């Protein structure tokens, strides 16, 4: 197990290096300049050049990358061009916001989706199945910004149950924090229920066709026991993989939801940085996202033997 | 005993009422910002949102009035020497910084030395270190008088000092800087002081109790700037629809830059007041005169006659802006008859001119973006109208940063573009005039016009300047390197619980002179 873990961690190093290099080069290939954006249309060529020089942007790209990488290894991701803040603390600060919402949303969505998907599979091609799948497909089809705005208009504006904009951290006031993250979390839950329910149903349908399930039923095992004791562990494994992917994906940024609900999260930080061509923040966010993705999927892989012991023996 | 108890009770009741009254008296207002500010250092690492917030905290020696004239702000008066080279700024007495220190000539010299340090990266460093407004010397005449001596007479110097993107050359106290000389936080003389900047979320300002106002009434960034609100919080709300919902739900009280697409709804909304003002920003179609199609002036004129510009302006601004085909803004004191001359919509003439220019329907690429909805909509309308006159425009919709890059490199055939406000006609002409060889962003490469623009920058006499601007107008219309559509509108929506909030030509929020009713 330890060898496996070390091996997996070592393989992430070239991945992260490649991500860093690609992001560093690609963002500079995209037209647009952070200093020109800062100065606007009134900027003259000489001023843009002078300020670019002051930010080290006139150096050859390989020198810029080398300097950035040297610092990044020691955990210093540089300073934001947009607001001069240190990138690493900025990312960690914003990640807390995204992580709180994403973790709650994914746990709740999984807790709802897995039983729903199993019930749908159990009642395959009957009214219950059709209703569940229709609902899941509908939720899956809704754009998150549209759903978010609808929820905001209904619960925030019409009913006035929750605040429309803003954010309070759990450390400041946990009750207020819950009120502020309620709608974005609900938006994510609804969207992810669509994805996870379909996966849970598909994998349960597969498992319910297997001979050992027929055998269990032939032995007279109750349907509840068949589903929970025999079908669930095997059916949950693919869903668990998907949960890992969803979690990694969402932790990397829920920019649209964060924008609609004015949450200062990681996704919005990245999107704002891209629009402002804030190179250090873009590079930092992308590297951080890659690390999160790798770590989450590593944890998912390490948990896999709990559901499917064959993985361990392999 | 009973009497004493009664008195004590009465005194207690009064005290409680007093405390309650004091608590009630504290007022706060939230203002929506579509993006976070970049810094709190005036004119350094800034954008329009940054300027808007910082101008509440700091003040310069001079400031712009609503009609774009320059008026004294921290200066009591400004005297110009007979040779037109030396400006003497006499400071107002009794002005205090947020830390309680009085404003003196030393503070002006100190701040100026910071701005003119290249490492500061002040937005306007190059405007005062070279060119028409180059400052040769700054000196302290006495504790309350500072002199600025220029290398040559300049009609623009005071306007440059007041420039909004220069942070109004806001005067800062030494406490604004850390021991190592780096900028820490602004300690200015403005009506509000910085309380907290929570990056990505909000900037909170507090009323400055020791503020010393001018006696003239509020006028642009000049005049009386008294804060009546205890706390102003600029809240970052990037999404326009969310910002609208926030105003309707009472989560914010002011939306300073309402998108025109929400105008009708906001006007009909209960408890919301909408106020509009014409700004000095300029919306135009830039034509690349180096391009083979637009090298012929007849083709540029053909396009001007092919597009019903008045109809476009009315449609995209919902009547909040008037058509203007001159580089001189409508609200400028120099906007006269030649500037107000309309451009005739005449598709038949357009076809004739295009044929004379040898145009055979080859596609013309117009670059636009969706960040500025009105700019995009104008491009769509123009495309349809030009088609009727046989001119084939294809739209290339790109992201703003990419478009700005193409603009700076002159790398386009035609572009729907928004110029930010220039508060003097010399600067309005200068923003698009110059040699393309060294300044590829410029659209009008006419050396004769450039000489006249430079001349207008050195002359202070208004009548003489007007003549120059009229001549330039004629030359501009003869060359037609861009089609000017209109000057923008500053549309603000705010809660009817506020009084005194007004939009104005600079398009920036002003929270002084604003009160919470009741």
Tab-separated table of N, CA and C in Angstrom, chain B residues 260 278 283-285 307-325 330 374 377-379 381-382 385 483-489:
chain	number	residue	atom	x	y	z
B	260	UNK	N	-27.852	49.262	-19.797
B	260	UNK	CA	-29.035	49.852	-20.439
B	260	UNK	C	-30.146	48.809	-20.652
B	278	UNK	N	-25.017	62.348	-19.470
B	278	UNK	CA	-24.148	62.094	-20.623
B	278	UNK	C	-22.690	62.162	-20.176
B	283	UNK	N	-18.232	56.300	-28.201
B	283	UNK	CA	-18.438	55.040	-28.901
B	283	UNK	C	-18.252	55.282	-30.396
B	284	UNK	N	-17.445	54.445	-31.031
B	284	UNK	CA	-17.131	54.706	-32.444
B	284	UNK	C	-16.807	53.424	-33.199
B	285	UNK	N	-16.878	53.508	-34.521
B	285	UNK	CA	-16.368	52.440	-35.384
B	285	UNK	C	-15.026	52.919	-35.932
B	307	UNK	N	-24.817	53.784	-42.945
B	307	UNK	CA	-25.296	53.442	-41.598
B	307	UNK	C	-26.139	54.580	-41.032
B	308	UNK	N	-27.331	54.245	-40.589
B	308	UNK	CA	-28.185	55.250	-39.947
B	308	UNK	C	-27.747	55.345	-38.480
B	309	UNK	N	-26.766	56.188	-38.269
B	309	UNK	CA	-26.134	56.224	-36.941
B	309	UNK	C	-27.099	56.713	-35.854
B	310	UNK	N	-27.976	57.664	-36.219
B	310	UNK	CA	-28.933	58.172	-35.226
B	310	UNK	C	-29.855	57.041	-34.751
B	311	UNK	N	-30.276	56.201	-35.697
B	311	UNK	CA	-31.168	55.086	-35.347
B	311	UNK	C	-30.436	54.080	-34.458
B	312	UNK	N	-29.173	53.832	-34.765
B	312	UNK	CA	-28.381	52.898	-33.947
B	312	UNK	C	-28.277	53.419	-32.514
B	313	UNK	N	-27.942	54.696	-32.390
B	313	UNK	CA	-27.759	55.276	-31.057
B	313	UNK	C	-29.055	55.169	-30.250
B	314	UNK	N	-30.148	55.493	-30.904
B	314	UNK	CA	-31.439	55.437	-30.213
B	314	UNK	C	-31.759	54.011	-29.757
B	315	UNK	N	-31.447	53.058	-30.625
B	315	UNK	CA	-31.778	51.656	-30.317
B	315	UNK	C	-30.880	51.096	-29.209
B	316	UNK	N	-29.589	51.365	-29.294
B	316	UNK	CA	-28.695	50.710	-28.334
B	316	UNK	C	-28.648	51.413	-26.979
B	317	UNK	N	-29.030	52.676	-26.949
B	317	UNK	CA	-28.983	53.381	-25.656
B	317	UNK	C	-30.378	53.639	-25.102
B	318	UNK	N	-31.393	53.156	-25.797
B	318	UNK	CA	-32.803	53.362	-25.411
B	318	UNK	C	-33.088	54.848	-25.139
B	319	UNK	N	-32.506	55.670	-25.967
B	319	UNK	CA	-32.774	57.100	-25.879
B	319	UNK	C	-32.026	57.831	-24.779
B	320	UNK	N	-31.106	57.139	-24.103
B	320	UNK	CA	-30.386	57.819	-23.018
B	320	UNK	C	-29.205	58.639	-23.542
B	321	UNK	N	-28.830	58.424	-24.806
B	321	UNK	CA	-27.722	59.202	-25.378
B	321	UNK	C	-28.166	59.825	-26.704
B	322	UNK	N	-27.526	60.935	-27.035
B	322	UNK	CA	-27.821	61.597	-28.312
B	322	UNK	C	-26.703	61.285	-29.301
B	323	UNK	N	-27.042	61.217	-30.601
B	323	UNK	CA	-25.973	60.979	-31.571
B	323	UNK	C	-24.958	62.117	-31.546
B	324	UNK	N	-23.714	61.785	-31.692
B	324	UNK	CA	-22.652	62.793	-31.808
B	324	UNK	C	-21.597	62.233	-32.735
B	325	UNK	N	-21.308	62.961	-33.799
B	325	UNK	CA	-20.350	62.453	-34.784
B	325	UNK	C	-19.009	63.180	-34.719
B	330	UNK	N	-20.341	65.959	-26.439
B	330	UNK	CA	-21.527	66.833	-26.446
B	330	UNK	C	-21.512	67.799	-25.262
B	374	UNK	N	-23.596	47.567	-25.545
B	374	UNK	CA	-24.002	48.582	-26.517
B	374	UNK	C	-23.051	48.598	-27.714
B	377	UNK	N	-24.035	45.588	-29.808
B	377	UNK	CA	-25.313	45.836	-30.486
B	377	UNK	C	-25.131	46.815	-31.650
B	378	UNK	N	-24.319	47.848	-31.436
B	378	UNK	CA	-24.063	48.824	-32.512
B	378	UNK	C	-23.475	48.112	-33.728
B	379	UNK	N	-22.557	47.193	-33.474
B	379	UNK	CA	-21.906	46.467	-34.569
B	379	UNK	C	-22.924	45.627	-35.341
B	381	UNK	N	-26.205	46.142	-35.611
B	381	UNK	CA	-27.070	47.035	-36.404
B	381	UNK	C	-26.325	47.538	-37.641
B	382	UNK	N	-25.080	47.951	-37.439
B	382	UNK	CA	-24.299	48.498	-38.560
B	382	UNK	C	-24.117	47.445	-39.647
B	385	UNK	N	-27.365	47.253	-41.637
B	385	UNK	CA	-27.606	48.462	-42.446
B	385	UNK	C	-26.648	48.532	-43.639
B	483	UNK	N	-15.919	56.452	-37.450
B	483	UNK	CA	-17.293	56.959	-37.408
B	483	UNK	C	-17.689	57.083	-35.942
B	484	UNK	N	-17.835	58.322	-35.494
B	484	UNK	CA	-18.212	58.535	-34.094
B	484	UNK	C	-19.735	58.398	-33.991
B	485	UNK	N	-20.174	57.640	-32.994
B	485	UNK	CA	-21.616	57.391	-32.841
B	485	UNK	C	-22.240	58.273	-31.750
B	486	UNK	N	-21.697	58.191	-30.560
B	486	UNK	CA	-22.303	58.929	-29.441
B	486	UNK	C	-21.365	58.952	-28.246
B	487	UNK	N	-21.669	59.859	-27.334
B	487	UNK	CA	-20.999	59.841	-26.025
B	487	UNK	C	-21.877	59.022	-25.095
B	488	UNK	N	-21.254	58.260	-24.264
B	488	UNK	CA	-21.998	57.312	-23.428
B	488	UNK	C	-22.874	57.965	-22.377
B	489	UNK	N	-23.587	57.100	-21.662
B	489	UNK	CA	-24.447	57.586	-20.579
B	489	UNK	C	-24.028	56.937	-19.277
